[in-house]
Short mmCIF file of C-alpha atoms in Angstrom, two decimals:
data_model
loop_
_atom_site.label_atom_id
_atom_site.label_comp_id
_atom_site.label_asym_id
_atom_site.label_seq_id
_atom_site.Cartn_x
_atom_site.Cartn_y
_atom_site.Cartn_z
CA PHE A 197 0.00 0.00 0.00
CA ASP A 198 2.89 2.40 0.73
CA SER A 199 4.33 1.95 -2.74
CA ILE A 200 1.02 2.88 -4.32
CA GLN A 201 0.79 5.98 -2.15
CA ARG A 202 4.36 7.03 -3.09
CA ALA A 203 3.64 6.56 -6.78
CA ARG A 204 0.49 8.65 -6.50
CA ASP A 205 2.41 11.39 -4.67
CA MET A 206 5.06 11.39 -7.32
CA PHE A 207 2.51 12.20 -10.03
CA THR A 208 0.48 14.68 -8.03
CA ARG A 209 3.41 16.63 -6.57
CA PRO A 210 4.56 19.60 -8.67
CA ALA A 211 7.64 18.80 -10.77
CA ARG A 212 10.96 20.36 -9.88
CA ARG A 213 11.71 23.09 -12.35
CA VAL A 214 15.13 23.08 -14.10
CA ALA A 215 16.60 26.39 -15.17
CA PRO A 216 16.20 26.71 -18.97
CA ARG A 217 19.83 27.72 -19.53
CA ALA A 218 21.19 24.80 -17.55
CA PHE A 219 18.91 22.42 -19.42
CA ALA A 220 19.96 23.82 -22.81
CA ALA A 221 23.66 23.66 -21.91
CA SER A 222 23.43 20.07 -20.73
CA THR A 223 21.48 19.10 -23.86
CA ARG A 224 24.12 20.73 -26.09
CA ALA A 225 26.89 18.93 -24.22
CA LEU A 226 25.08 15.62 -24.62
CA HIS A 227 24.61 16.15 -28.37
CA ALA A 228 28.24 17.26 -28.79
CA SER A 229 29.56 14.17 -27.04
CA ARG A 230 27.37 11.94 -29.21
CA ALA A 231 28.47 13.77 -32.37
CA ALA A 232 32.13 13.43 -31.44
CA HIS A 233 31.80 9.67 -31.39
CA THR A 234 29.71 9.35 -34.55
CA ALA A 235 30.90 12.33 -36.59
CA PRO A 236 30.82 11.61 -40.32
CA MET A 237 34.24 11.57 -41.92
CA GLY A 238 35.10 12.92 -45.32
CA GLN A 239 36.22 10.73 -48.21
CA SER A 240 39.88 11.70 -47.86
CA GLU A 241 39.82 11.07 -44.10
CA ILE A 242 38.41 7.59 -44.66
CA LEU A 243 40.99 6.78 -47.32
CA SER A 244 43.82 8.15 -45.15
CA GLN A 245 43.00 5.82 -42.27
CA PRO A 246 45.46 2.97 -41.74
CA ARG A 247 44.27 -0.05 -43.65
CA PRO A 248 44.00 -3.38 -41.89
CA LEU A 249 46.59 -5.87 -43.00
CA GLN A 250 45.31 -8.88 -44.82
CA THR A 251 46.57 -12.26 -43.82
CA PRO A 252 48.95 -13.73 -46.38
CA SER A 253 47.45 -16.10 -48.91
CA GLN A 254 47.73 -19.77 -47.97
CA ASP A 255 48.24 -20.98 -51.51
CA ILE A 256 48.28 -19.76 -55.09
CA ARG A 257 44.56 -20.39 -55.56
CA GLU A 258 43.65 -18.01 -52.76
CA ALA A 259 46.08 -15.39 -54.08
CA GLU A 260 44.59 -15.68 -57.58
CA ARG A 261 41.06 -15.44 -56.13
CA ARG A 262 42.07 -12.22 -54.37
CA GLY A 263 43.46 -10.93 -57.65
CA ARG A 264 40.19 -11.67 -59.48
CA ASP A 265 38.19 -10.01 -56.68
CA PHE A 266 40.44 -6.97 -56.92
CA PHE A 267 39.95 -6.77 -60.70
CA ARG A 268 36.18 -6.98 -60.25
CA ARG A 269 36.30 -4.16 -57.69
CA ILE A 270 38.30 -2.03 -60.13
CA CYS A 271 35.79 -2.77 -62.89
CA ARG A 272 32.93 -1.65 -60.64
CA ALA A 273 34.78 1.61 -59.90
CA ILE A 274 35.61 2.45 -63.54
CA PRO A 275 32.40 4.42 -64.28
CA GLN A 276 32.90 6.67 -61.26
CA VAL A 277 36.59 7.19 -61.99
CA MET A 278 35.81 8.05 -65.61
CA GLU A 279 33.32 10.64 -64.46
CA ASP A 280 35.61 12.07 -61.77
CA TYR A 281 38.57 12.44 -64.13
CA GLN A 282 36.43 13.33 -67.19
CA LEU A 283 37.78 10.46 -69.27
CA LYS A 284 34.59 9.85 -71.27
CA GLU A 285 35.76 12.17 -74.03
CA ILE A 286 39.02 10.24 -74.41
CA THR A 287 38.18 6.57 -73.94
CA THR A 288 35.43 4.09 -73.23
CA GLN A 289 34.86 1.90 -70.20
CA ASP A 290 35.64 -1.21 -72.25
CA HIS A 291 38.97 0.17 -73.42
CA LEU A 292 39.95 1.17 -69.89
CA ARG A 293 38.89 -2.21 -68.50
CA ARG A 294 40.85 -3.97 -71.25
CA SER A 295 44.03 -1.96 -70.62
CA ILE A 296 43.83 -2.55 -66.85
CA GLY A 297 43.35 -6.25 -67.50
CA GLU A 298 46.41 -6.25 -69.78
CA LEU A 299 48.47 -4.57 -67.06
CA LEU A 300 47.36 -7.10 -64.48
CA ARG A 301 48.12 -9.99 -66.85
CA ALA A 302 51.58 -8.56 -67.58
CA ASN A 303 52.26 -8.34 -63.85
CA MET A 304 50.98 -11.89 -63.46
CA GLY A 305 53.60 -12.94 -66.00
CA GLU A 306 56.24 -11.36 -63.78
CA VAL A 307 54.86 -13.26 -60.79
CA ALA A 308 54.97 -16.53 -62.73
CA ARG A 309 58.76 -16.25 -63.07
CA HIS A 310 59.18 -16.90 -59.33
CA PRO A 311 59.35 -20.39 -57.80
CA ALA A 312 56.01 -21.97 -56.92
CA GLU A 313 56.55 -21.89 -53.16
CA VAL A 314 57.01 -18.09 -53.02
CA ARG A 315 54.51 -17.23 -55.75
CA PRO A 316 51.54 -16.56 -53.38
CA GLY A 317 53.61 -14.05 -51.39
CA VAL A 318 54.83 -12.30 -54.54
CA LEU A 319 51.27 -12.08 -55.83
CA ASP A 320 50.11 -10.69 -52.47
CA GLN A 321 52.78 -7.99 -52.67
CA ALA A 322 51.76 -7.07 -56.20
CA LEU A 323 48.13 -6.87 -55.08
CA MET A 324 49.09 -4.61 -52.16
CA ARG A 325 50.89 -2.24 -54.52
CA ALA A 326 47.93 -2.30 -56.90
CA GLU A 327 45.57 -1.63 -53.97
CA GLU A 328 47.61 1.43 -52.97
CA GLU A 329 47.50 2.73 -56.53
CA TYR A 330 43.75 2.11 -56.68
CA ILE A 331 43.26 4.06 -53.45
CA ALA A 332 45.40 6.89 -54.81
CA VAL A 333 43.25 7.06 -57.97
CA VAL A 334 39.96 6.98 -56.06
CA SER A 335 41.11 9.61 -53.56
CA HIS A 336 42.26 11.93 -56.38
CA HIS A 337 45.99 11.80 -55.60
CA PHE A 338 46.61 11.44 -59.34
CA GLN A 339 45.93 14.04 -61.95
CA ARG A 340 44.09 13.36 -65.16
CA HIS A 341 47.20 13.11 -67.34
CA HIS A 342 48.60 10.38 -65.08
CA LEU A 343 45.59 8.20 -65.81
CA ILE A 344 45.79 8.97 -69.51
CA THR A 345 49.47 8.03 -69.78
CA ASN A 346 49.26 5.00 -67.47
CA PHE A 347 45.97 3.42 -68.45
CA VAL A 348 44.50 4.95 -71.61
CA ASN A 349 47.37 5.49 -74.05
CA SER A 350 49.44 2.33 -74.27
CA ALA A 351 52.06 4.06 -76.48
CA CYS A 352 52.90 6.35 -73.56
CA ARG A 353 53.23 3.37 -71.26
CA GLU A 354 55.58 1.60 -73.69
CA SER A 355 57.77 4.66 -74.13
CA LYS A 356 57.91 5.11 -70.37
CA ASP A 357 59.31 1.60 -70.11
CA GLY A 358 62.22 2.75 -72.26
CA SER A 359 61.55 1.10 -75.58
CA LYS A 360 63.39 2.83 -78.41
CA ALA A 361 60.73 1.96 -81.00
CA ALA A 362 58.29 4.53 -79.64
CA GLN A 363 60.73 7.44 -80.13
CA SER A 364 60.53 9.64 -83.19
CA SER A 365 63.54 10.17 -85.45
CA PHE A 366 63.91 13.74 -84.15
CA LEU A 367 63.96 12.52 -80.56
CA LYS A 368 66.51 9.80 -81.38
CA ASP A 369 68.80 12.38 -83.05
CA PHE A 370 68.35 14.84 -80.21
CA LEU A 371 69.09 12.29 -77.49
CA GLY A 372 71.98 10.89 -79.55
CA GLY A 373 73.67 14.30 -79.57
CA GLY A 374 73.08 15.03 -83.21
CA VAL A 375 71.84 18.49 -84.14
CA ARG A 376 68.87 18.64 -86.42
CA GLU A 377 66.93 21.64 -87.60
CA LEU A 378 63.17 21.51 -87.71
CA ASN A 379 62.99 23.55 -90.96
#
């Protein structure tokens, strides 16, 4: 019976009044503490966070599966990258996808030169480097001309590798020390 009487008194007694300023200040402090823990982060902040390390691949199958998953993720990001870097006027999604696939296959050829027991580790390292480059592209650490020379125009990529066939006769003469007039 006492508990019923206390409950009734609690509802019939006038409520204790809290000063409006104190209430507003405590409410602001509560919201600020909640916002500090759940504040949205910008794209560059998210991409600058330390990335968790993946466990090394157990065998070559797992490493190749990771490589295929990575290529699929790149293919899903191509439309957004093309829009961000305004590449639609230069190339198509198919051409970009094809050139990235060629680069990955060429790197896979480099991995295949290693002995079978270290191949999964070598492939994991190549995937980590590719992941870092992918993050740099998505977070706009590259400029447009970097993407054009690295992924769109294969002639630029070949000349960057140092092949002499891609050089013009003027450039060969100039680098060879010969003097040639343009007239």
